[in-house]
Each structure stands twice: as structure tokens, then as C-alpha cells.
PDB file of C-alpha atoms in Angstrom:
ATOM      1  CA  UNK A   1       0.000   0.000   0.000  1.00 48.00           C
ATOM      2  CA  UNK A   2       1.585   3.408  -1.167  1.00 50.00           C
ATOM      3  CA  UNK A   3       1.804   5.742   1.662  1.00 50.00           C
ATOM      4  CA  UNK A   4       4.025   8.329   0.431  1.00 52.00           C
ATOM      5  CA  UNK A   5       2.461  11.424  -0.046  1.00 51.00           C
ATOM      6  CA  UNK A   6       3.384  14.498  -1.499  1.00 56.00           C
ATOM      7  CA  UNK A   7       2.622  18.283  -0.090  1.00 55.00           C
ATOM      8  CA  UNK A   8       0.814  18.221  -3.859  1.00 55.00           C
ATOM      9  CA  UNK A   9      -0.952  15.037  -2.825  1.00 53.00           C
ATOM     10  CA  UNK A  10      -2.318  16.060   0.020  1.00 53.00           C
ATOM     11  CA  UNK A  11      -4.459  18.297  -1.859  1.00 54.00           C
ATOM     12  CA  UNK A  12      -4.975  16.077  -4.638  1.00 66.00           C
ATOM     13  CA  UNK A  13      -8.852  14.582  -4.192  1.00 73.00           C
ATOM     14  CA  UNK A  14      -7.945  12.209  -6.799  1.00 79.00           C
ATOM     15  CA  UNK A  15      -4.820  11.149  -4.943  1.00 78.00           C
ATOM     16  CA  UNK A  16      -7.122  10.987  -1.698  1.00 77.00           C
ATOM     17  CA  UNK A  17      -9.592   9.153  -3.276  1.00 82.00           C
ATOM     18  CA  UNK A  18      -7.051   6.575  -4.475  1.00 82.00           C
ATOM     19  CA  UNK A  19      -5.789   6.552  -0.840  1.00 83.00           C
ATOM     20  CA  UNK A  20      -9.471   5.512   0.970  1.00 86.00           C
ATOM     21  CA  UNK A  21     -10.052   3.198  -2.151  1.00 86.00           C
ATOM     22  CA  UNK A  22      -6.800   1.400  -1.243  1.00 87.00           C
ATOM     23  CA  UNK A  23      -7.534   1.682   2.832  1.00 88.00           C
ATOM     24  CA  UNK A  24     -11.161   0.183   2.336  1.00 89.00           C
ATOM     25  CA  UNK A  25      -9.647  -2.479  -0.061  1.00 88.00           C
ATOM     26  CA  UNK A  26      -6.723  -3.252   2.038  1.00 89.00           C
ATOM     27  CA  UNK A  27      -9.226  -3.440   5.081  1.00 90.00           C
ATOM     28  CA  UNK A  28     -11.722  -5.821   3.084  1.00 88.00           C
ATOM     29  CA  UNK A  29      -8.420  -8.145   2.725  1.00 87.00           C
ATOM     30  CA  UNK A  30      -7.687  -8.478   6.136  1.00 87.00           C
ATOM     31  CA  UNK A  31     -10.787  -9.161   7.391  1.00 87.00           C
ATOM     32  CA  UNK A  32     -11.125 -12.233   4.907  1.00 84.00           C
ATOM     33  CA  UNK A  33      -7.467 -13.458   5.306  1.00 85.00           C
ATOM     34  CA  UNK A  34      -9.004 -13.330   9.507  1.00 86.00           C
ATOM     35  CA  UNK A  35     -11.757 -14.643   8.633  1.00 84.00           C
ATOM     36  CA  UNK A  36      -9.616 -17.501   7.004  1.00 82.00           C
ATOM     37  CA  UNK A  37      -7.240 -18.434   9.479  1.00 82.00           C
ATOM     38  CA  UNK A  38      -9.814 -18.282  12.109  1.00 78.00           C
ATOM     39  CA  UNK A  39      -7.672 -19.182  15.589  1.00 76.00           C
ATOM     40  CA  UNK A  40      -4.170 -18.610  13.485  1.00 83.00           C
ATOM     41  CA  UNK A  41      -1.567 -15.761  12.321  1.00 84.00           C
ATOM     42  CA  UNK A  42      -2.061 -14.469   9.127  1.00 80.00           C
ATOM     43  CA  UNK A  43       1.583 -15.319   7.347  1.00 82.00           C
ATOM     44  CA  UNK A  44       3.596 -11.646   6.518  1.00 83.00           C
ATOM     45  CA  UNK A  45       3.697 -10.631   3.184  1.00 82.00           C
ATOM     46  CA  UNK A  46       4.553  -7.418   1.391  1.00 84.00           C
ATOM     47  CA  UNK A  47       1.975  -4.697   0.848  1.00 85.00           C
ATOM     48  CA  UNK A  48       2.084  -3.116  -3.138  1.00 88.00           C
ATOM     49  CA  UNK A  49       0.050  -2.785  -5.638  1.00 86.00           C
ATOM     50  CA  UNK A  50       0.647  -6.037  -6.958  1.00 89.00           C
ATOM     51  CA  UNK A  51      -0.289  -8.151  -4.057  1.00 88.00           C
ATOM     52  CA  UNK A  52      -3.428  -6.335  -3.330  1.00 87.00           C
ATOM     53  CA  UNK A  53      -4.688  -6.462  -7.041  1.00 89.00           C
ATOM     54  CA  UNK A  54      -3.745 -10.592  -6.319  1.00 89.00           C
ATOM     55  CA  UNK A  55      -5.770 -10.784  -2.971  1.00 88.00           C
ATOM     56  CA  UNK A  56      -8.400  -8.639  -4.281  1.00 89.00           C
ATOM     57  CA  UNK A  57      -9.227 -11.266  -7.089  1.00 90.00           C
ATOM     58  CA  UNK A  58      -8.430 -14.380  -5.104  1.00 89.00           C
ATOM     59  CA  UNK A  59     -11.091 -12.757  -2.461  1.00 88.00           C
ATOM     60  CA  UNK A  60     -13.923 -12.392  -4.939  1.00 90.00           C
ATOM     61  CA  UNK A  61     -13.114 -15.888  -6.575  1.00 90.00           C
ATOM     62  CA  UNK A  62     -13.830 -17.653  -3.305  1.00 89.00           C
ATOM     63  CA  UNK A  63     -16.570 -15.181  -2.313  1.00 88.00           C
ATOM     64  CA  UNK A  64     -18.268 -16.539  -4.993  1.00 90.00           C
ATOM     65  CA  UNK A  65     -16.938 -19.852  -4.708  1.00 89.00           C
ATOM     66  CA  UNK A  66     -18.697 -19.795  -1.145  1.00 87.00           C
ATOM     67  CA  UNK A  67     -21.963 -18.143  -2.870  1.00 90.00           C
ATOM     68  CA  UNK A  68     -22.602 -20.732  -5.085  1.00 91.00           C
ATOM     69  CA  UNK A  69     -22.281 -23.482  -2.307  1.00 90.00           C
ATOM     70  CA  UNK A  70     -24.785 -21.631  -0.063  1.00 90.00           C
ATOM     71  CA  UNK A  71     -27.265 -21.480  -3.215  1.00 91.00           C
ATOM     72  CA  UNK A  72     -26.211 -25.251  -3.941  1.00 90.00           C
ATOM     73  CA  UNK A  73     -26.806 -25.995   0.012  1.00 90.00           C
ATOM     74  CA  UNK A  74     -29.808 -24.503  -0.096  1.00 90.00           C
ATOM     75  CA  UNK A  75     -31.463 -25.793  -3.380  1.00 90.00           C
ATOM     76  CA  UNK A  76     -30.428 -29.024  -1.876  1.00 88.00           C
ATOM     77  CA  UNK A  77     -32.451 -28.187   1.155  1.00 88.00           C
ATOM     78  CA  UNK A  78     -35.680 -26.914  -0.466  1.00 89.00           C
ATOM     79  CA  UNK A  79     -35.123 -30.008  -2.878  1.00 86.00           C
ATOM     80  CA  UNK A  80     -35.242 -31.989   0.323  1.00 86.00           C
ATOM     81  CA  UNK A  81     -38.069 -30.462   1.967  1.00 84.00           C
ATOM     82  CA  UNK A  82     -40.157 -30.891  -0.970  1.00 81.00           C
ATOM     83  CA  UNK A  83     -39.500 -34.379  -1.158  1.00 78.00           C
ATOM     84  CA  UNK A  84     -40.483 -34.574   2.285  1.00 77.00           C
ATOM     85  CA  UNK A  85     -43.490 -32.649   2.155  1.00 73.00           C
ATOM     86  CA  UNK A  86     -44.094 -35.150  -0.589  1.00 62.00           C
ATOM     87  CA  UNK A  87     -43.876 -37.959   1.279  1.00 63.00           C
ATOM     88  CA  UNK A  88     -46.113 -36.832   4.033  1.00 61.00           C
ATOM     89  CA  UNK A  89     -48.795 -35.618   2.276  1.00 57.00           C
ATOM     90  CA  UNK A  90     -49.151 -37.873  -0.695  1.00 55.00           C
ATOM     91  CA  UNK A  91     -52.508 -36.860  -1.798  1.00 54.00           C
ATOM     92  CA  UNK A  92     -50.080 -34.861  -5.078  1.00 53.00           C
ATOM     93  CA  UNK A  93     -48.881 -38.195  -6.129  1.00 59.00           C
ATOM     94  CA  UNK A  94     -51.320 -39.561  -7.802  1.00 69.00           C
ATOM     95  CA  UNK A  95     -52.122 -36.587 -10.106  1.00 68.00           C
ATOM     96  CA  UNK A  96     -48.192 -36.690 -10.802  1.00 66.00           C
ATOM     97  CA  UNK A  97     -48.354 -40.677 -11.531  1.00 73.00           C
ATOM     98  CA  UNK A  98     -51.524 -39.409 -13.780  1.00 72.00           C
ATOM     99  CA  UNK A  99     -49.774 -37.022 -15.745  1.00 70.00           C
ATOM    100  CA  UNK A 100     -46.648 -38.721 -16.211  1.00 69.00           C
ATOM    101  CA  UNK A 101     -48.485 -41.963 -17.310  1.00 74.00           C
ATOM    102  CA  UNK A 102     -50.805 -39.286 -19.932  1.00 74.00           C
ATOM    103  CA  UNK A 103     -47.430 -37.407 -21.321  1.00 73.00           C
ATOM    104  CA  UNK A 104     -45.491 -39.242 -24.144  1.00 81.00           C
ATOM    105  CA  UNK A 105     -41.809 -40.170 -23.997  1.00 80.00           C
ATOM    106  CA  UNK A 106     -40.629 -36.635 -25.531  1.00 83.00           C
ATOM    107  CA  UNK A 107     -43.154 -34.949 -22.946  1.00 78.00           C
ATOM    108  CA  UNK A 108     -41.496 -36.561 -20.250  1.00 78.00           C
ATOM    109  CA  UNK A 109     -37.983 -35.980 -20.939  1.00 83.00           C
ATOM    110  CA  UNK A 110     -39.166 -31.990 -21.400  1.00 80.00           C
ATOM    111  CA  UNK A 111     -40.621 -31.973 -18.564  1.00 78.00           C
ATOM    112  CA  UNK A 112     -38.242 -34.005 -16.423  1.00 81.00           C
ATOM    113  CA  UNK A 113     -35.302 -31.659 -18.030  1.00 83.00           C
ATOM    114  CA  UNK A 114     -37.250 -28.392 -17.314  1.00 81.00           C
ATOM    115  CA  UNK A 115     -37.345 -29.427 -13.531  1.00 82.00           C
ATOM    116  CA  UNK A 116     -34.031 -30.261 -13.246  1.00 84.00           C
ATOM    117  CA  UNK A 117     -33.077 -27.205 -15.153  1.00 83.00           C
ATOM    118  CA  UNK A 118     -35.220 -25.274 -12.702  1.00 84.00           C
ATOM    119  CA  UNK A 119     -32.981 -26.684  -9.846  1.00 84.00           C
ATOM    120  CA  UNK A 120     -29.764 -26.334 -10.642  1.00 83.00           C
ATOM    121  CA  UNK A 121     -30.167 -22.509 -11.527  1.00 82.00           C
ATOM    122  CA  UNK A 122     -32.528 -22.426  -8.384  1.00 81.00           C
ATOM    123  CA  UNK A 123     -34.870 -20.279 -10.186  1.00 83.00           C
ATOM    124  CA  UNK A 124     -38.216 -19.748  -8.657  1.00 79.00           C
ATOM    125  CA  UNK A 125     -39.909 -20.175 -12.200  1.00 80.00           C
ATOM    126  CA  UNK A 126     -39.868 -22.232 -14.846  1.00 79.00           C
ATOM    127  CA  UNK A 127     -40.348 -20.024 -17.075  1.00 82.00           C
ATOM    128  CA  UNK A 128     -38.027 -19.600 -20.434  1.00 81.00           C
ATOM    129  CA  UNK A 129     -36.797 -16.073 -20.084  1.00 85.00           C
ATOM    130  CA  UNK A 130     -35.908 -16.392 -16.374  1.00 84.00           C
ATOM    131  CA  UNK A 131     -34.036 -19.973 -17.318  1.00 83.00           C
ATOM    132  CA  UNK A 132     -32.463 -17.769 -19.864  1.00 86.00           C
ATOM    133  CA  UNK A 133     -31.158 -14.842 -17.848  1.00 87.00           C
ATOM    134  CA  UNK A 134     -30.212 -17.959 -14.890  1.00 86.00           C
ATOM    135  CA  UNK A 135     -27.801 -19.832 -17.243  1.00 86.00           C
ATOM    136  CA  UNK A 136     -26.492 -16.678 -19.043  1.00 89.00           C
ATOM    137  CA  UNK A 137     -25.382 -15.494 -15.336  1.00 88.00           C
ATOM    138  CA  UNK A 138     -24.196 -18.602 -13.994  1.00 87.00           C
ATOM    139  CA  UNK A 139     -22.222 -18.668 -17.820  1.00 89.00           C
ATOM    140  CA  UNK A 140     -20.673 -15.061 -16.978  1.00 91.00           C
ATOM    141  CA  UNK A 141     -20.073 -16.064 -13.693  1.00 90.00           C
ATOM    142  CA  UNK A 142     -17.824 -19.680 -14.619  1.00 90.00           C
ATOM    143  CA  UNK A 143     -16.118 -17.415 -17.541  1.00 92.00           C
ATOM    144  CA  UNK A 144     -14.954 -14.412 -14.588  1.00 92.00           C
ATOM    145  CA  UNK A 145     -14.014 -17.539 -12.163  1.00 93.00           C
ATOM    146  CA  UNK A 146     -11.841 -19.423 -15.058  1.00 93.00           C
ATOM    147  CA  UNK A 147     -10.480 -16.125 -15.869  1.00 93.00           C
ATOM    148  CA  UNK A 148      -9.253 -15.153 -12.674  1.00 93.00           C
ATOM    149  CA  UNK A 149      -8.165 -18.798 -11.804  1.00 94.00           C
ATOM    150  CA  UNK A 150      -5.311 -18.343 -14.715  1.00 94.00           C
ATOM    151  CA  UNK A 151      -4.516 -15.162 -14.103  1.00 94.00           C
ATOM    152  CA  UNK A 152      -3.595 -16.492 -10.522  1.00 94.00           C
ATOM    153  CA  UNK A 153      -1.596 -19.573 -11.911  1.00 94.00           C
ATOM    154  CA  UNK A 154       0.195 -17.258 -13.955  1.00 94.00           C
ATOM    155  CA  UNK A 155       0.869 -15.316 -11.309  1.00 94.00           C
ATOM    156  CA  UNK A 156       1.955 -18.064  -9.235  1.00 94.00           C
ATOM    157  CA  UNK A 157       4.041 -19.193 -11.830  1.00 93.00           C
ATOM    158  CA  UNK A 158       6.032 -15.748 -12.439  1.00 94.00           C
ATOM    159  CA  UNK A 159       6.478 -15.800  -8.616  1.00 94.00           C
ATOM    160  CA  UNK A 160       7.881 -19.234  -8.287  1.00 93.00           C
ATOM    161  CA  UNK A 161      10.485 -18.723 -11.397  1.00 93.00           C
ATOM    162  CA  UNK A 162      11.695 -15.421  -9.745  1.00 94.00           C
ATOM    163  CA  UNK A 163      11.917 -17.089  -6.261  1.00 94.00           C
ATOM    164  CA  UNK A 164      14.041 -19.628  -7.816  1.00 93.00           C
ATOM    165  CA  UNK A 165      16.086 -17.196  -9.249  1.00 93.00           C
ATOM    166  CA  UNK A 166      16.587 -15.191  -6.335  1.00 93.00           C
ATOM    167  CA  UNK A 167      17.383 -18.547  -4.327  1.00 92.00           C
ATOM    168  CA  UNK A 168      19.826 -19.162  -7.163  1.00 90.00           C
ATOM    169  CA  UNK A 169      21.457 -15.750  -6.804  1.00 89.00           C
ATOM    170  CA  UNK A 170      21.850 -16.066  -3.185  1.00 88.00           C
ATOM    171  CA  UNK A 171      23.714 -19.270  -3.320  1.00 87.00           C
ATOM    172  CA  UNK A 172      25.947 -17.691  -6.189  1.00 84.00           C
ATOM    173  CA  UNK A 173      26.934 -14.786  -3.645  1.00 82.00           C
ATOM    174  CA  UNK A 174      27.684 -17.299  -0.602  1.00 81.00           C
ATOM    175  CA  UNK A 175      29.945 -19.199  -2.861  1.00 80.00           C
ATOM    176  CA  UNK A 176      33.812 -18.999  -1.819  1.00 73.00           C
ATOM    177  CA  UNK A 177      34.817 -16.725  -4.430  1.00 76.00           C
ATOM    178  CA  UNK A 178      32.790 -13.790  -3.139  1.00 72.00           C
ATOM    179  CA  UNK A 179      33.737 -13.662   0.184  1.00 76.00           C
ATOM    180  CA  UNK A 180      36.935 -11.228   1.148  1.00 74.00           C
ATOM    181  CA  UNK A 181      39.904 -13.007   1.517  1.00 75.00           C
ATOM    182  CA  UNK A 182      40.854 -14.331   5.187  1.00 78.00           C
ATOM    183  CA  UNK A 183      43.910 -11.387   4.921  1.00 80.00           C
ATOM    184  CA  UNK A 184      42.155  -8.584   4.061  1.00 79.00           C
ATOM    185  CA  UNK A 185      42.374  -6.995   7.109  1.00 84.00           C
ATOM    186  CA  UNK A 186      46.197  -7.234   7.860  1.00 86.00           C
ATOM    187  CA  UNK A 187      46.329  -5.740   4.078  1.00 84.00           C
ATOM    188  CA  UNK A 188      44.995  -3.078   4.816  1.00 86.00           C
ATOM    189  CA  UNK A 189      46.270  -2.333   7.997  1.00 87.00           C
ATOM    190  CA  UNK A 190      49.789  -2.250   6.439  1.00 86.00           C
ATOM    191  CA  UNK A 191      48.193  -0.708   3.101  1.00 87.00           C
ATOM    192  CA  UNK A 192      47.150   2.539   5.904  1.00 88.00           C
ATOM    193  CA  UNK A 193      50.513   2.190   7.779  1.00 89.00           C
ATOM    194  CA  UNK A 194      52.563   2.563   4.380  1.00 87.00           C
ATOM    195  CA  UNK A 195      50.060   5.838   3.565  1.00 88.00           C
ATOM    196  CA  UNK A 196      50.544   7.122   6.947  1.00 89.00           C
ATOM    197  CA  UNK A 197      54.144   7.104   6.182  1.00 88.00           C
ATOM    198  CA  UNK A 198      53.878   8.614   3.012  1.00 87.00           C
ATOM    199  CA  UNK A 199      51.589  11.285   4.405  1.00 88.00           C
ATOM    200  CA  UNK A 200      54.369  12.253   6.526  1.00 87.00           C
ATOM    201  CA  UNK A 201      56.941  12.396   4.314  1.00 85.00           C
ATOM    202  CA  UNK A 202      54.963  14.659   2.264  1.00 85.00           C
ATOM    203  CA  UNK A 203      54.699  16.802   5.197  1.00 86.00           C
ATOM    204  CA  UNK A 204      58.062  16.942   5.653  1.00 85.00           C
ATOM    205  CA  UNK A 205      58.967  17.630   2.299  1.00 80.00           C
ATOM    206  CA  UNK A 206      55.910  20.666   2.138  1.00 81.00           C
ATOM    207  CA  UNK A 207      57.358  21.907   5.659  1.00 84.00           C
ATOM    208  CA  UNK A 208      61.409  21.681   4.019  1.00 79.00           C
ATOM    209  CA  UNK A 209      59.900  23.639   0.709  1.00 73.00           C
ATOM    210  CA  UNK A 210      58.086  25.956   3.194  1.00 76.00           C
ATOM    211  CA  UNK A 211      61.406  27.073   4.816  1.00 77.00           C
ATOM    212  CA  UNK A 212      63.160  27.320   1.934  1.00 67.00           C
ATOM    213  CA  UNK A 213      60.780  29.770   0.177  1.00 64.00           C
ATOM    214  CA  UNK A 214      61.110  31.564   4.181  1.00 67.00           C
ATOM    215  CA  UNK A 215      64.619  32.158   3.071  1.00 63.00           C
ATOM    216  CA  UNK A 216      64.279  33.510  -0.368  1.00 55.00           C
ATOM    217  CA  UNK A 217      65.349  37.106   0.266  1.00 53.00           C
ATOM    218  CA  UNK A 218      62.502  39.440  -0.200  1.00 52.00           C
ATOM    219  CA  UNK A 219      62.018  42.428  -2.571  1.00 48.00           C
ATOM    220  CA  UNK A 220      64.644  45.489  -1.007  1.00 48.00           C
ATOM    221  CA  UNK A 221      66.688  43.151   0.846  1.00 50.00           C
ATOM    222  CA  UNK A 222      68.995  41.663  -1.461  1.00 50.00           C
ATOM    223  CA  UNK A 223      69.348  42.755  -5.071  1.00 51.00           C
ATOM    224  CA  UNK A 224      68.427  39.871  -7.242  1.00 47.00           C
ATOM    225  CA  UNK A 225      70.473  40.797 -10.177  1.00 51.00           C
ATOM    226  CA  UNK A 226      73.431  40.947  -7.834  1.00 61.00           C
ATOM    227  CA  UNK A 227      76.082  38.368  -7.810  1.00 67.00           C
ATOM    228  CA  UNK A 228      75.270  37.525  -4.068  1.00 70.00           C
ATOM    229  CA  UNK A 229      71.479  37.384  -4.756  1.00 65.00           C
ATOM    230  CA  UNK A 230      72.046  35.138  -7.943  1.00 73.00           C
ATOM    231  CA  UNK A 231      74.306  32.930  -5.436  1.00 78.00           C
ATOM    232  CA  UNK A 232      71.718  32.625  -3.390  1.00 75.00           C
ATOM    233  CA  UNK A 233      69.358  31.806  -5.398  1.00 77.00           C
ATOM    234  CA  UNK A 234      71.455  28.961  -7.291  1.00 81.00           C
ATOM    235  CA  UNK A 235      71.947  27.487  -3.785  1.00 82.00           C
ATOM    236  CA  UNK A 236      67.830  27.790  -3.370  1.00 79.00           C
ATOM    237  CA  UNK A 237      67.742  25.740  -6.846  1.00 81.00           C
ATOM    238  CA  UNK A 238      69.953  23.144  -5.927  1.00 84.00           C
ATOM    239  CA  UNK A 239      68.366  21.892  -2.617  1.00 81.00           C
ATOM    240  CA  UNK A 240      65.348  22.041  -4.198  1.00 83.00           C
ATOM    241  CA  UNK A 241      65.957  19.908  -6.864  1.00 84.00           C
ATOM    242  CA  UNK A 242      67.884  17.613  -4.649  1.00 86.00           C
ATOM    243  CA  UNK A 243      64.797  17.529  -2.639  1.00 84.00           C
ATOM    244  CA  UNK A 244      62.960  16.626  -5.509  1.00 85.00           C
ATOM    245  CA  UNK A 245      65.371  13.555  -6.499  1.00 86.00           C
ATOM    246  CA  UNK A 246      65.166  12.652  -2.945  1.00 82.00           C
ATOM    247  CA  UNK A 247      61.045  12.400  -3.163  1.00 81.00           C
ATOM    248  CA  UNK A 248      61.767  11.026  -6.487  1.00 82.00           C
ATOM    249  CA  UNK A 249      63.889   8.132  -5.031  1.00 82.00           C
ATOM    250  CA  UNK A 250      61.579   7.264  -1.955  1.00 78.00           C
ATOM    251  CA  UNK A 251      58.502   7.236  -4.710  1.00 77.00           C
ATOM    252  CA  UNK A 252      60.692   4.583  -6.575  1.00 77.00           C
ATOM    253  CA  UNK A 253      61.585   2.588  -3.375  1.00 72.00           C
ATOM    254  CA  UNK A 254      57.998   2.228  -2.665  1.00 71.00           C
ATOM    255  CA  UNK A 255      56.850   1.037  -6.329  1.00 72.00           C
ATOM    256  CA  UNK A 256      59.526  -1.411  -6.030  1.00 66.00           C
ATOM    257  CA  UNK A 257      57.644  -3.371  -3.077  1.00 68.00           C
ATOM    258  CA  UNK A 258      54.206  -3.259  -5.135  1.00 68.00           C
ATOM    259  CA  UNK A 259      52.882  -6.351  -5.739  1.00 68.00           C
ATOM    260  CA  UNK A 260      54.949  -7.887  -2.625  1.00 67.00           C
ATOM    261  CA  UNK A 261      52.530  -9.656  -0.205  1.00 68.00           C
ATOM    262  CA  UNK A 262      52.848  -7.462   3.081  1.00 70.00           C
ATOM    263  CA  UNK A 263      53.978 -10.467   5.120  1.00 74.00           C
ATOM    264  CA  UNK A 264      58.065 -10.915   5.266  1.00 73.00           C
ATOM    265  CA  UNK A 265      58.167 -14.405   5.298  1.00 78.00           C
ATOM    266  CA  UNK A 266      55.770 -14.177   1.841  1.00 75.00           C
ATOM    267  CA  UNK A 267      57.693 -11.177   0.447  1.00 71.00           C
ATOM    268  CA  UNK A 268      60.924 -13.220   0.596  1.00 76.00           C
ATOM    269  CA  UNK A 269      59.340 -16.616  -1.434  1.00 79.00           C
ATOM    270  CA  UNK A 270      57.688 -14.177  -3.797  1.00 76.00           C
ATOM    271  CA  UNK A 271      61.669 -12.283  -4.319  1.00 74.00           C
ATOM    272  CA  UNK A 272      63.558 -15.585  -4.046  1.00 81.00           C
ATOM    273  CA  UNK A 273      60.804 -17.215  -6.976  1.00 81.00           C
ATOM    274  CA  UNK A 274      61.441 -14.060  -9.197  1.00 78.00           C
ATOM    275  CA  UNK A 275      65.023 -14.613  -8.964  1.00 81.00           C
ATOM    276  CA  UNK A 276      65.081 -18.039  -9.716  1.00 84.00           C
ATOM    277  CA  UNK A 277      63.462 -16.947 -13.391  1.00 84.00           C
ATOM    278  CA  UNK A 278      65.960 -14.488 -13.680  1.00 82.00           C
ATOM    279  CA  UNK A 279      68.690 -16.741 -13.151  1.00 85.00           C
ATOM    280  CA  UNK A 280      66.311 -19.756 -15.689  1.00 84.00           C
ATOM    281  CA  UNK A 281      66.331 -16.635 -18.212  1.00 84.00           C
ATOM    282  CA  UNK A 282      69.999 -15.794 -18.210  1.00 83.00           C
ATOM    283  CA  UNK A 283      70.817 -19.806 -18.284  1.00 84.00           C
ATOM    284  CA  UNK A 284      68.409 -19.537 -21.512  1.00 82.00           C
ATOM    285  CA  UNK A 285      70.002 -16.663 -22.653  1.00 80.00           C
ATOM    286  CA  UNK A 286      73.690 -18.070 -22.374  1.00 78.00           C
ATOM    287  CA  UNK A 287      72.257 -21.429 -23.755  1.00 77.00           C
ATOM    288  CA  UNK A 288      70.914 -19.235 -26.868  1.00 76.00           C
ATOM    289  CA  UNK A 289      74.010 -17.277 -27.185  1.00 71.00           C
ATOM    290  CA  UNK A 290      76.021 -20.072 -27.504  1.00 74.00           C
ATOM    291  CA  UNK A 291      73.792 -22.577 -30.017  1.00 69.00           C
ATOM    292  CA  UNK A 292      74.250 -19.087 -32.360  1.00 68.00           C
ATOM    293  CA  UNK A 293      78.139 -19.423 -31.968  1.00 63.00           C
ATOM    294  CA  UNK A 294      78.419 -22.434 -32.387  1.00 59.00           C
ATOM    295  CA  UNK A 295      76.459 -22.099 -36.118  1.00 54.00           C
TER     296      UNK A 295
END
């Protein structure tokens, strides 16, 4: 059931009305899922449009399932009445033995079919046109029940293939190769140490290049086209590219270590395996060098 509303909705009377249809409808539901599991909980399910349009037809369908049986019930009551005001007062019989032994054989098949016509549309009449208007509702009525039946299979049917679906997802992301590796967390405590130490570096370099632009002399002070002031300055340029190569030689160091596992012990195999192709390369190498010698 949508309950979001809108400062527009609020005074939206077609928005409203939708709201108290849905309420009354909703309402309707619960009383005859209650009314269903009489002494039990109703099971949880999830309120939308889709489920209500669902409940809504199922309701009707066995509203007039359970109309039907009360008219059947009760034709079969009246039925049985009759037949036993029949029996205790049998002055009727005779005139019925009379005019079934007067009718022909196509009489009495009319008339026995007419009665039991009569019956099973529990009209009050035997008359054509209300025989008519019985079987053309009962007709409308089977048609709306069929209907709604397979609409409700089909429904059923979309929900069961998307349940197994779902099910099938779900045991797809609890498989092995979606779950985080059992050393995640140590990499990435050392991935945050190594940062932290990088961070501060970078501070240090930012606070070194802060002091040396401190010392630049400033305008009046020194004469920049001076031989002292160009001096200065050179000295300035060198420490600041040194500082740069320095930077530029920690970055390097640190690349150099990617693609290490963060363990020792695993660093070590990992440099010890990469040497051992370097040394199978060079053995290839040699071994190549010398089959094109000896040609």
C-alpha cells in the first residue's frame, strides 16, 4: 500500500480518493485473510500494488466460490423439503403418476429436463426467459471464475520462477569466491601504515619547501640581479631539486615493493621465486648465445 504522499498530494482529491479506495480495499483483505485463518496468524507478506490487485481477485473468486455453495446448500435443502413434504402428504402423487403416465416419452424428458433445469439454476420459475437470464449469469459467472483462476496460476508461476532465481542468486553470492579473503584486514592495515608514512613524508617535504621559500630574500633586501642574490638563489635551486630527487627516489623505493605480499616471510618466497626466473632466463640466454656461436 503506497503511503508516500506528497505536499501536492495532500491536496490532490484524486490522490485521496485513491488513498481511501486502497484503505477500504486493504481493510476488506484483512478481514477475509481473519476470517480464514480463524484461531491462526495471518503469514507476513509485502503490501504493493501487486499483491493487493492478487488478494483482491483471489477474495472475490472464493466469495463466490462460497456463494454458489450456499445457493447449492440450499437448493439441496428446499429439494429436500419438498421431497419430504411429498412424502407426508401424498394426496399430489397420484395426479403426478396421472400425468406422467398421460405425457409421451418426448413430454417426459421436457418436462423431467425443465425441472431439473429449474434446480440447478434455483430459479423460482420455470419459465423460459428467467431460465435464460439464470444460465447466461451462472455462464458469466464460470467465464470471470476461469479467468481469474489463470490469471492467478500465472501469477503463481512468475512468482515461483523469480523465487528460484533469487534462491539461485543467493547461493551464487555465498559461494567462496565472493567472500573477502581471510587477509584482508592485515592488508589493509599495512596498506594505511605505508600511507601514513607517506603522508608524513609529504609533510616533511611541504614543511622543508616551506622554509626554503622563508629564506628567499625578499624584494629590497637583497638585489636579485646581484652576484650575491644570484648565489643565493642557485643554492635555493639546488636543494630544491635535490629535494625533488630525494622524493623522487623514496617514490621509486615504494613502487619497487608493489605487488609484494605485506607479510616478510611471503615477500621473501615471492623475491627468491622471481630470482630463480631471472637466473632460468639468463641460463636460456647463455644457452641461446652459444647454439648461435656455435652455427
Amino acid at each position: 500500500m503506497d503511503t508516500t504522499l506528497t505536499p501536492t498530494d495532500l491536496f490532490s482529491p484524486s490522490k485521496a480518493r485513491q488513498q481511501r479506495a486502497q484503505a477500504r480495499d486493504w481493510s476488506h483483505i484483512d478481514s477475509w485473510l481473519a476470517s480464514k485463518y480463524a484461531g491462526r496468524s495471518v503469514p507476513t507478506f509485502e503490501r504493493n500494488d501487486e499483491t493487493l490487485k492478487a488478494l483482491r481477485a483471489l477474495a472475490l473468486a472464493n466469495e463466490r466460490a462460497d456463494e454458489e455453495q450456499r445457493l447449492l446448500e440450499r437448493a439441496e435443502r428446499e429439494a429436500l423439503a419438498e421431497l419430504e413434504s411429498a412424502t407426508e402428504h401424498p394426496t399430489s402423487t397420484p395426479l403426478l403418476s396421472a400425468l406422467l403416465t398421460h405425457l409421451p416419452p418426448t413430454g417426459t424428458t421436457s418436462l423431467t429436463a425443465l425441472a431439473t433445469t429449474s434446480i440447478t439454476l434455483n430459479t423460482p420459475s420455470t419459465a423460459p426467459e428467467t431460465l435464460a437470464h439464470a444460465l447466461i449469469t451462472h455462464t458469466t459467472t464460470s467465464h470471470s471464475l476461469t479467468t481469474t483462476l489463470l490469471h492467478l496460476r500465472t501469477l503463481h508461476t512468475t512468482l515461483s520462477t523469480q523465487l528460484s532465481q533469487l534462491r539461485s542468486e543467493l547461493q551464487t553470492l555465498r559461494d567462496a569466491e565472493y567472500k573477502p579473503p581471510a587477509a584482508l584486514p592485515r592488508q589493509t592495515a599495512d596498506r594505511t601504515r605505508v600511507t601514513k608514512l607517506l603522508r608524513a613524508k609529504q609533510r616533511e617535504s611541504e614543511t622543508q619547501l616551506a622554509s626554503l621559500s622563508r629564506t628567499v630574500p625578499k624584494s629590497g633586501e637583497t638585489d636579485v640581479g646581484s652576484a650575491a642574490g644570484l648565489a643565493v638563489l642557485e643554492e635555493r635551486e639546488r636543494g630544491l631539486l635535490e629535494l625533488w630527487e630525494r622524493v623522487a627516489e623514496l617514490e621509486a623505493q615504494v613502487q619497487g615493493f608493489k605487488g609484494l605480499p605485506m607479510e616478510k616471510e611471503g615477500a621473501r618466497r615471492e623475491v627468491r621465486r622471481v630470482e630463480g626466473e631471472l637466473e632460468a632466463l639468463k641460463r636460456r640466454r647463455d644457452g641461446m648465445f652459444e647454439g648461435l656461436v656455435g652455427i
